[in-house]
Amino acid sequence: MKCSVYSLLSSMMMFSSASPLLAKTEQTFEESFTMEGIDIVPFKVIGEDEREKVKDPNQAPYNSLVKIKIKFAKGTYFSSGFLIDESNILTAGHAVYDPDHGAVEKVTVVIGGTNEVYELGPNAIFVSPEYVKDPDNHSEDAGLIHLNTPLTGKRKYFTLANEATINSLVDQKNKVQLAGFTNESGVDIKDLVPWTMKGTILTTTVNGQPNMLLHDVDTASGQSGSPLFIEKDGEYQVVAIHINALARVDANGGLKINDSIHKLIRRANPTKEMTNAVYRAYNPNSGEHFFTPNYTEFKAITLQGWDDEGVAWMTQTEKNGEALYRLYNPNDGLHHYTSDTKERDELVKIGWNDEGIAWYASVNPTHAAVYRLYNPNDGQHHYTMDVEEKTALVALGWNDEGVGYRTAPIPKN
């Protein structure tokens, strides 16, 4: 039976009641997490409770923590979250979505430090679609609350760590910190007190649970959705969202920052029209990326189910740019983009449709490179300014075809 993450410690969720649990000394953390019969509990103190009350909630990063109160049709529950900018609060998926408790009726968030209160409706909530399909899928247990009125005032928001940073933390002692609100001090949301503790990442490769990691930081009721973070390069980088705990093994579970979380953020923040922008959309069914400077076309395909991936790069004017041609293959539905007129003409000869000039690339050799890659398995081309994305695709078998063209810098505002 599935239970709320806010229920008493004696309540548990069961993956299965089949195989008996092996002795703790005979298991790795990965085996424990995926073994049938494992009990998942809401929170766990490992040994002595080493959490400390935050001395000054007005200081960074604690003033970017958020108290969350959700009124479901069948009960009211508390949790924690954290600000990643002036409009977006990340938390656990189960904190804002639970079919056992019915529909969300009201959302109350209180910003840490200032205790500013925001009353919101259910439309402010976004949850990973994969988690909605299967609320027992802990590797997709992410949620987001969007503030229609952006916060004012200065504060240092949490940033999201990349995969390399997350994986580097294994076996490094006292490198991570968890901070969030507990409901031990009462049931009024303003009374919730932030607690914090440092600890260790035990593993970032949990078998059978993509995107999960295990840590040994003590947690308490209400701290689901808390950030597990490090301080690096002057930023507070979140490596995971605290999710749950293992009942019979000394470990708590976190959802690693991953692409699903970034997609969730994009879903809650539709790209706005911007002058001279080229927009990028992704088809989760075919794996194709689509690029267009036409905002109306871009919004039309996102309404059809393509993922809004925002501004890819900038287009130039005809006078100061190089023409980029767009072609369409009516047989497989793929698009191709090239500045090479000979390549364009060859593709037209074999049946591709010439869709004319897509946009104008930069002719300035100092401008940023847009890399072109080719997938020999399905014939797709992909274009990206992101060196890490390019490297990841090459590792998966894509061919690096070098610099496809160049682009002017994307304006920050």
GROMACS .gro file of C-alpha atoms in nm:
model
  413
    1MET     CA    1   0.000   0.000   0.000
    2LYS     CA    2   0.136   0.342  -0.095
    3CYS     CA    3   0.147   0.591   0.192
    4SER     CA    4   0.222   0.959   0.219
    5VAL     CA    5   0.582   1.061   0.271
    6TYR     CA    6   0.456   1.276   0.557
    7SER     CA    7   0.309   0.991   0.757
    8LEU     CA    8   0.460   0.858   1.079
    9LEU     CA    9   0.792   0.675   1.074
   10SER     CA   10   0.614   0.348   1.148
   11SER     CA   11   0.429   0.377   0.816
   12MET     CA   12   0.609   0.231   0.512
   13MET     CA   13   0.587   0.183   0.138
   14MET     CA   14   0.666  -0.163   0.004
   15PHE     CA   15   0.820  -0.237  -0.332
   16SER     CA   16   0.722  -0.601  -0.276
   17SER     CA   17   0.665  -0.840   0.009
   18ALA     CA   18   0.835  -1.131  -0.166
   19SER     CA   19   1.202  -1.219  -0.108
   20PRO     CA   20   1.340  -1.194   0.250
   21LEU     CA   21   1.602  -0.929   0.314
   22LEU     CA   22   1.963  -1.047   0.332
   23ALA     CA   23   2.171  -0.963   0.634
   24LYS     CA   24   2.282  -0.601   0.618
   25THR     CA   25   2.651  -0.695   0.615
   26GLU     CA   26   2.597  -0.902   0.299
   27GLN     CA   27   2.449  -0.619   0.092
   28THR     CA   28   2.578  -0.322  -0.096
   29PHE     CA   29   2.367  -0.007  -0.089
   30GLU     CA   30   2.274  -0.069  -0.453
   31GLU     CA   31   2.154  -0.424  -0.378
   32SER     CA   32   1.958  -0.305  -0.078
   33PHE     CA   33   1.781  -0.038  -0.277
   34THR     CA   34   1.664  -0.265  -0.556
   35MET     CA   35   1.600  -0.588  -0.365
   36GLU     CA   36   1.243  -0.708  -0.338
   37GLY     CA   37   1.107  -0.669   0.012
   38ILE     CA   38   1.289  -0.343   0.086
   39ASP     CA   39   1.089  -0.100   0.298
   40ILE     CA   40   1.093   0.265   0.199
   41VAL     CA   41   1.027   0.506   0.485
   42PRO     CA   42   0.960   0.882   0.483
   43PHE     CA   43   1.270   0.990   0.674
   44LYS     CA   44   1.559   0.846   0.867
   45VAL     CA   45   1.806   0.945   1.138
   46ILE     CA   46   2.124   0.741   1.099
   47GLY     CA   47   2.274   0.670   1.440
   48GLU     CA   48   2.282   0.983   1.653
   49ASP     CA   49   2.080   1.278   1.524
   50GLU     CA   50   2.344   1.528   1.409
   51ARG     CA   51   2.115   1.787   1.251
   52GLU     CA   52   2.154   2.145   1.365
   53LYS     CA   53   1.902   2.426   1.366
   54VAL     CA   54   1.996   2.700   1.116
   55LYS     CA   55   2.119   2.994   1.320
   56ASP     CA   56   2.034   3.268   1.069
   57PRO     CA   57   1.763   3.181   0.813
   58ASN     CA   58   1.814   3.524   0.652
   59GLN     CA   59   2.160   3.431   0.522
   60ALA     CA   60   2.241   3.251   0.197
   61PRO     CA   61   2.162   2.987   0.104
   62TYR     CA   62   1.895   2.939   0.371
   63ASN     CA   63   1.693   3.241   0.260
   64SER     CA   64   1.628   3.052  -0.066
   65LEU     CA   65   1.469   2.759   0.117
   66VAL     CA   66   1.091   2.734   0.091
   67LYS     CA   67   0.823   2.597   0.326
   68ILE     CA   68   0.545   2.421   0.134
   69LYS     CA   69   0.192   2.341   0.250
   70ILE     CA   70  -0.037   2.150   0.014
   71LYS     CA   71  -0.409   2.113   0.082
   72PHE     CA   72  -0.528   1.799  -0.096
   73ALA     CA   73  -0.890   1.686  -0.110
   74LYS     CA   74  -0.802   1.433   0.159
   75GLY     CA   75  -0.563   1.612   0.389
   76THR     CA   76  -0.301   1.882   0.431
   77TYR     CA   77   0.073   1.812   0.427
   78PHE     CA   78   0.403   1.997   0.469
   79SER     CA   79   0.730   1.966   0.280
   80SER     CA   80   1.040   2.161   0.177
   81GLY     CA   81   1.163   2.314  -0.145
   82PHE     CA   82   1.422   2.557  -0.276
   83LEU     CA   83   1.437   2.852  -0.513
   84ILE     CA   84   1.640   2.824  -0.833
   85ASP     CA   85   1.538   3.173  -0.947
   86GLU     CA   86   1.279   3.438  -0.865
   87SER     CA   87   0.989   3.230  -0.999
   88ASN     CA   88   1.064   2.858  -0.960
   89ILE     CA   89   1.068   2.630  -0.656
   90LEU     CA   90   1.197   2.275  -0.694
   91THR     CA   91   1.073   2.002  -0.459
   92ALA     CA   92   0.986   1.633  -0.455
   93GLY     CA   93   0.714   1.511  -0.687
   94HIS     CA   94   0.530   1.334  -0.405
   95ALA     CA   95   0.521   1.662  -0.211
   96VAL     CA   96   0.283   1.815  -0.465
   97TYR     CA   97   0.120   1.511  -0.626
   98ASP     CA   98  -0.034   1.209  -0.454
   99PRO     CA   99  -0.334   1.029  -0.609
  100ASP     CA  100  -0.411   0.871  -0.273
  101HIS     CA  101  -0.487   1.216  -0.133
  102GLY     CA  102  -0.689   1.341  -0.428
  103ALA     CA  103  -0.669   1.667  -0.617
  104VAL     CA  104  -0.468   1.965  -0.498
  105GLU     CA  105  -0.699   2.241  -0.373
  106LYS     CA  106  -0.457   2.499  -0.242
  107VAL     CA  107  -0.082   2.564  -0.236
  108THR     CA  108   0.084   2.780   0.028
  109VAL     CA  109   0.454   2.863   0.012
  110VAL     CA  110   0.654   3.063   0.262
  111ILE     CA  111   0.991   3.197   0.152
  112GLY     CA  112   1.269   3.122   0.398
  113GLY     CA  113   1.414   3.411   0.591
  114THR     CA  114   1.153   3.671   0.495
  115ASN     CA  115   0.851   3.449   0.572
  116GLU     CA  116   0.670   3.599   0.270
  117VAL     CA  117   0.350   3.399   0.212
  118TYR     CA  118   0.214   3.313  -0.134
  119GLU     CA  119  -0.124   3.147  -0.182
  120LEU     CA  120  -0.146   2.961  -0.513
  121GLY     CA  121  -0.381   2.735  -0.703
  122PRO     CA  122  -0.319   2.388  -0.850
  123ASN     CA  123  -0.210   2.540  -1.182
  124ALA     CA  124   0.112   2.651  -1.013
  125ILE     CA  125   0.222   2.286  -0.979
  126PHE     CA  126   0.425   2.094  -1.236
  127VAL     CA  127   0.520   1.728  -1.194
  128SER     CA  128   0.735   1.497  -1.402
  129PRO     CA  129   0.497   1.317  -1.646
  130GLU     CA  130   0.675   0.988  -1.577
  131TYR     CA  131   0.605   1.028  -1.206
  132VAL     CA  132   0.237   1.095  -1.272
  133LYS     CA  133   0.221   0.770  -1.471
  134ASP     CA  134   0.387   0.577  -1.187
  135PRO     CA  135   0.405   0.740  -0.841
  136ASP     CA  136   0.625   0.453  -0.721
  137ASN     CA  137   0.891   0.552  -0.975
  138HIS     CA  138   1.134   0.722  -0.738
  139SER     CA  139   1.378   0.801  -1.020
  140GLU     CA  140   1.124   1.055  -1.158
  141ASP     CA  141   1.004   1.195  -0.823
  142ALA     CA  142   1.039   1.565  -0.909
  143GLY     CA  143   0.800   1.856  -0.869
  144LEU     CA  144   0.802   2.229  -0.929
  145ILE     CA  145   0.594   2.524  -0.804
  146HIS     CA  146   0.587   2.828  -1.031
  147LEU     CA  147   0.528   3.176  -0.890
  148ASN     CA  148   0.334   3.390  -1.136
  149THR     CA  149   0.457   3.701  -0.958
  150PRO     CA  150   0.839   3.690  -0.943
  151LEU     CA  151   1.007   3.757  -0.611
  152THR     CA  152   1.174   4.090  -0.550
  153GLY     CA  153   1.477   4.165  -0.340
  154LYS     CA  154   1.826   4.023  -0.353
  155ARG     CA  155   1.908   3.665  -0.259
  156LYS     CA  156   2.149   3.399  -0.381
  157TYR     CA  157   1.944   3.130  -0.553
  158PHE     CA  158   2.044   2.766  -0.567
  159THR     CA  159   2.195   2.645  -0.895
  160LEU     CA  160   2.188   2.292  -1.036
  161ALA     CA  161   2.506   2.084  -1.050
  162ASN     CA  162   2.606   1.896  -1.363
  163GLU     CA  163   2.655   1.519  -1.382
  164ALA     CA  164   3.035   1.535  -1.359
  165THR     CA  165   3.017   1.733  -1.035
  166ILE     CA  166   2.763   1.493  -0.886
  167ASN     CA  167   2.963   1.181  -0.969
  168SER     CA  168   3.284   1.334  -0.831
  169LEU     CA  169   3.135   1.351  -0.481
  170VAL     CA  170   3.141   0.978  -0.408
  171ASP     CA  171   3.376   0.893  -0.119
  172GLN     CA  172   3.445   1.260  -0.042
  173LYS     CA  173   3.361   1.309   0.324
  174ASN     CA  174   3.154   1.604   0.448
  175LYS     CA  175   3.119   1.750   0.101
  176VAL     CA  176   2.741   1.771   0.084
  177GLN     CA  177   2.484   1.954   0.293
  178LEU     CA  178   2.110   1.908   0.330
  179ALA     CA  179   1.884   2.187   0.454
  180GLY     CA  180   1.508   2.191   0.488
  181PHE     CA  181   1.212   2.247   0.715
  182THR     CA  182   1.074   1.999   0.965
  183ASN     CA  183   0.728   2.003   1.120
  184GLU     CA  184   0.861   1.898   1.460
  185SER     CA  185   0.795   2.246   1.599
  186GLY     CA  186   0.424   2.262   1.517
  187VAL     CA  187   0.168   2.253   1.240
  188ASP     CA  188   0.152   2.625   1.153
  189ILE     CA  189   0.359   2.669   0.838
  190LYS     CA  190   0.530   2.980   0.975
  191ASP     CA  191   0.653   2.777   1.273
  192LEU     CA  192   0.843   2.528   1.059
  193VAL     CA  193   1.212   2.549   1.145
  194PRO     CA  194   1.504   2.494   0.903
  195TRP     CA  195   1.757   2.232   1.004
  196THR     CA  196   2.080   2.139   0.832
  197MET     CA  197   2.356   1.878   0.839
  198LYS     CA  198   2.659   1.781   0.632
  199GLY     CA  199   2.730   1.427   0.519
  200THR     CA  200   2.848   1.196   0.248
  201ILE     CA  201   2.727   1.071  -0.088
  202LEU     CA  202   2.737   0.693  -0.055
  203THR     CA  203   2.673   0.604  -0.418
  204THR     CA  204   2.549   0.768  -0.738
  205THR     CA  205   2.491   0.442  -0.924
  206VAL     CA  206   2.184   0.278  -0.771
  207ASN     CA  207   2.108  -0.032  -0.973
  208GLY     CA  208   1.763  -0.036  -1.128
  209GLN     CA  209   1.688   0.318  -1.012
  210PRO     CA  210   1.809   0.568  -1.273
  211ASN     CA  211   1.881   0.917  -1.141
  212MET     CA  212   1.891   0.806  -0.776
  213LEU     CA  213   2.174   0.844  -0.525
  214LEU     CA  214   2.214   0.747  -0.159
  215HIS     CA  215   2.347   0.969   0.121
  216ASP     CA  216   2.393   0.950   0.497
  217VAL     CA  217   2.257   1.288   0.606
  218ASP     CA  218   1.995   1.266   0.883
  219THR     CA  219   1.643   1.369   0.780
  220ALA     CA  220   1.311   1.429   0.954
  221SER     CA  221   0.943   1.468   0.871
  222GLY     CA  222   0.884   1.758   0.633
  223GLN     CA  223   1.228   1.756   0.474
  224SER     CA  224   1.127   1.579   0.153
  225GLY     CA  225   1.205   1.817  -0.132
  226SER     CA  226   1.506   1.964   0.049
  227PRO     CA  227   1.819   2.042  -0.154
  228LEU     CA  228   2.129   1.829  -0.110
  229PHE     CA  229   2.400   2.075  -0.214
  230ILE     CA  230   2.764   2.181  -0.215
  231GLU     CA  231   2.930   2.521  -0.221
  232LYS     CA  232   3.143   2.551  -0.534
  233ASP     CA  233   3.275   2.845  -0.734
  234GLY     CA  234   3.078   3.086  -0.517
  235GLU     CA  235   2.749   2.906  -0.582
  236TYR     CA  236   2.529   2.667  -0.387
  237GLN     CA  237   2.498   2.382  -0.636
  238VAL     CA  238   2.223   2.127  -0.578
  239VAL     CA  239   2.328   1.770  -0.656
  240ALA     CA  240   1.999   1.602  -0.558
  241ILE     CA  241   1.650   1.653  -0.418
  242HIS     CA  242   1.593   1.457  -0.097
  243ILE     CA  243   1.321   1.196  -0.160
  244ASN     CA  244   1.303   0.911   0.093
  245ALA     CA  245   1.496   0.665   0.311
  246LEU     CA  246   1.573   0.294   0.336
  247ALA     CA  247   1.421   0.126   0.639
  248ARG     CA  248   1.683  -0.141   0.711
  249VAL     CA  249   1.998   0.013   0.567
  250ASP     CA  250   2.172   0.329   0.687
  251ALA     CA  251   2.096   0.542   0.385
  252ASN     CA  252   1.862   0.814   0.264
  253GLY     CA  253   1.765   0.853  -0.101
  254GLY     CA  254   1.794   1.154  -0.328
  255LEU     CA  255   1.691   1.228  -0.685
  256LYS     CA  256   1.998   1.338  -0.878
  257ILE     CA  257   1.972   1.652  -1.086
  258ASN     CA  258   1.909   1.511  -1.433
  259ASP     CA  259   1.763   1.596  -1.772
  260SER     CA  260   1.407   1.521  -1.657
  261ILE     CA  261   1.436   1.797  -1.396
  262HIS     CA  262   1.566   2.043  -1.655
  263LYS     CA  263   1.272   1.951  -1.882
  264LEU     CA  264   1.033   2.008  -1.593
  265ILE     CA  265   1.175   2.358  -1.546
  266ARG     CA  266   1.134   2.431  -1.917
  267ARG     CA  267   0.771   2.309  -1.909
  268ALA     CA  268   0.692   2.555  -1.630
  269ASN     CA  269   0.866   2.842  -1.809
  270PRO     CA  270   0.758   2.863  -2.175
  271THR     CA  271   1.010   3.043  -2.393
  272LYS     CA  272   0.912   3.401  -2.468
  273GLU     CA  273   0.944   3.555  -2.811
  274MET     CA  274   1.277   3.728  -2.859
  275THR     CA  275   1.406   3.933  -3.151
  276ASN     CA  276   1.652   3.748  -3.380
  277ALA     CA  277   1.630   3.422  -3.183
  278VAL     CA  278   1.642   3.070  -3.324
  279TYR     CA  279   1.432   2.836  -3.108
  280ARG     CA  280   1.493   2.468  -3.034
  281ALA     CA  281   1.227   2.201  -2.978
  282TYR     CA  282   1.259   1.828  -2.913
  283ASN     CA  283   1.029   1.543  -3.015
  284PRO     CA  284   1.037   1.282  -2.733
  285ASN     CA  285   0.883   1.022  -2.964
  286SER     CA  286   1.121   1.044  -3.260
  287GLY     CA  287   1.426   1.197  -3.087
  288GLU     CA  288   1.446   1.475  -3.347
  289HIS     CA  289   1.544   1.832  -3.263
  290PHE     CA  290   1.380   2.110  -3.461
  291PHE     CA  291   1.517   2.462  -3.507
  292THR     CA  292   1.328   2.769  -3.628
  293PRO     CA  293   1.341   3.149  -3.596
  294ASN     CA  294   0.963   3.157  -3.644
  295TYR     CA  295   0.814   3.188  -3.296
  296THR     CA  296   0.462   3.104  -3.417
  297GLU     CA  297   0.590   2.782  -3.575
  298PHE     CA  298   0.788   2.702  -3.262
  299LYS     CA  299   0.490   2.745  -3.028
  300ALA     CA  300   0.266   2.545  -3.263
  301ILE     CA  301   0.483   2.233  -3.244
  302THR     CA  302   0.529   2.262  -2.867
  303LEU     CA  303   0.150   2.258  -2.835
  304GLN     CA  304   0.159   1.934  -3.038
  305GLY     CA  305   0.381   1.768  -2.777
  306TRP     CA  306   0.734   1.877  -2.865
  307ASP     CA  307   0.947   1.988  -2.568
  308ASP     CA  308   1.021   2.360  -2.552
  309GLU     CA  309   1.401   2.379  -2.520
  310GLY     CA  310   1.422   2.754  -2.546
  311VAL     CA  311   1.656   2.971  -2.752
  312ALA     CA  312   1.927   2.775  -2.931
  313TRP     CA  313   2.122   3.069  -3.079
  314MET     CA  314   2.076   3.394  -3.271
  315THR     CA  315   2.011   3.472  -3.635
  316GLN     CA  316   2.181   3.753  -3.831
  317THR     CA  317   2.051   3.986  -4.101
  318GLU     CA  318   2.093   3.900  -4.467
  319LYS     CA  319   2.356   4.174  -4.504
  320ASN     CA  320   2.586   4.048  -4.227
  321GLY     CA  321   2.512   3.676  -4.228
  322GLU     CA  322   2.545   3.350  -4.418
  323ALA     CA  323   2.228   3.176  -4.536
  324LEU     CA  324   2.130   2.852  -4.360
  325TYR     CA  325   1.899   2.632  -4.569
  326ARG     CA  326   1.633   2.404  -4.427
  327LEU     CA  327   1.537   2.078  -4.594
  328TYR     CA  328   1.268   1.823  -4.517
  329ASN     CA  329   1.265   1.449  -4.585
  330PRO     CA  330   0.904   1.344  -4.657
  331ASN     CA  331   0.992   0.977  -4.606
  332ASP     CA  332   1.108   0.991  -4.244
  333GLY     CA  333   1.000   1.341  -4.136
  334LEU     CA  334   1.353   1.462  -4.055
  335HIS     CA  335   1.481   1.816  -4.112
  336HIS     CA  336   1.833   1.913  -4.213
  337TYR     CA  337   2.007   2.251  -4.197
  338THR     CA  338   2.311   2.348  -4.402
  339SER     CA  339   2.494   2.650  -4.545
  340ASP     CA  340   2.644   2.434  -4.820
  341THR     CA  341   2.446   2.488  -5.141
  342LYS     CA  342   2.601   2.178  -5.300
  343GLU     CA  343   2.484   1.963  -5.007
  344ARG     CA  344   2.141   2.124  -5.033
  345ASP     CA  345   2.117   2.049  -5.406
  346GLU     CA  346   2.230   1.687  -5.362
  347LEU     CA  347   1.963   1.625  -5.099
  348VAL     CA  348   1.696   1.779  -5.323
  349LYS     CA  349   1.801   1.540  -5.603
  350ILE     CA  350   1.734   1.238  -5.382
  351GLY     CA  351   1.393   1.354  -5.273
  352TRP     CA  352   1.432   1.607  -4.991
  353ASN     CA  353   1.212   1.918  -5.002
  354ASP     CA  354   1.394   2.252  -5.014
  355GLU     CA  355   1.221   2.474  -4.756
  356GLY     CA  356   1.433   2.778  -4.834
  357ILE     CA  357   1.646   2.992  -4.607
  358ALA     CA  358   1.589   2.905  -4.242
  359TRP     CA  359   1.801   3.184  -4.090
  360TYR     CA  360   2.137   3.357  -4.128
  361ALA     CA  361   2.446   3.236  -3.946
  362SER     CA  362   2.726   3.466  -3.831
  363VAL     CA  363   3.027   3.520  -4.056
  364ASN     CA  364   3.232   3.655  -3.765
  365PRO     CA  365   3.506   3.395  -3.693
  366THR     CA  366   3.525   3.506  -3.327
  367HIS     CA  367   3.159   3.421  -3.262
  368ALA     CA  368   3.059   3.101  -3.084
  369ALA     CA  369   3.066   2.772  -3.275
  370VAL     CA  370   2.755   2.566  -3.344
  371TYR     CA  371   2.868   2.205  -3.373
  372ARG     CA  372   2.717   1.957  -3.617
  373LEU     CA  373   2.682   1.588  -3.536
  374TYR     CA  374   2.552   1.288  -3.729
  375ASN     CA  375   2.387   0.970  -3.601
  376PRO     CA  376   2.489   0.683  -3.835
  377ASN     CA  377   2.213   0.462  -3.692
  378ASP     CA  378   1.909   0.670  -3.786
  379GLY     CA  379   2.049   0.938  -4.018
  380GLN     CA  380   1.969   1.234  -3.791
  381HIS     CA  381   2.185   1.543  -3.767
  382HIS     CA  382   2.202   1.750  -3.451
  383TYR     CA  383   2.337   2.098  -3.385
  384THR     CA  384   2.451   2.239  -3.051
  385MET     CA  385   2.664   2.512  -2.893
  386ASP     CA  386   2.705   2.298  -2.581
  387VAL     CA  387   3.044   2.125  -2.577
  388GLU     CA  388   2.930   1.888  -2.301
  389GLU     CA  389   2.626   1.785  -2.507
  390LYS     CA  390   2.847   1.730  -2.811
  391THR     CA  391   3.091   1.517  -2.609
  392ALA     CA  392   2.806   1.309  -2.462
  393LEU     CA  393   2.658   1.240  -2.807
  394VAL     CA  394   2.998   1.138  -2.949
  395ALA     CA  395   3.035   0.895  -2.658
  396LEU     CA  396   2.700   0.744  -2.761
  397GLY     CA  397   2.819   0.687  -3.118
  398TRP     CA  398   2.737   1.010  -3.300
  399ASN     CA  399   2.994   1.139  -3.551
  400ASP     CA  400   3.144   1.480  -3.474
  401GLU     CA  401   3.127   1.676  -3.802
  402GLY     CA  402   3.295   1.984  -3.659
  403VAL     CA  403   3.174   2.343  -3.667
  404GLY     CA  404   2.858   2.374  -3.872
  405TYR     CA  405   2.838   2.753  -3.848
  406ARG     CA  406   2.873   3.034  -3.594
  407THR     CA  407   2.635   3.251  -3.396
  408ALA     CA  408   2.633   3.583  -3.218
  409PRO     CA  409   2.605   3.572  -2.837
  410ILE     CA  410   2.259   3.514  -2.690
  411PRO     CA  411   2.146   3.822  -2.495
  412LYS     CA  412   2.119   3.754  -2.122
  413ASN     CA  413   1.791   3.943  -2.089
   0.00000   0.00000   0.00000
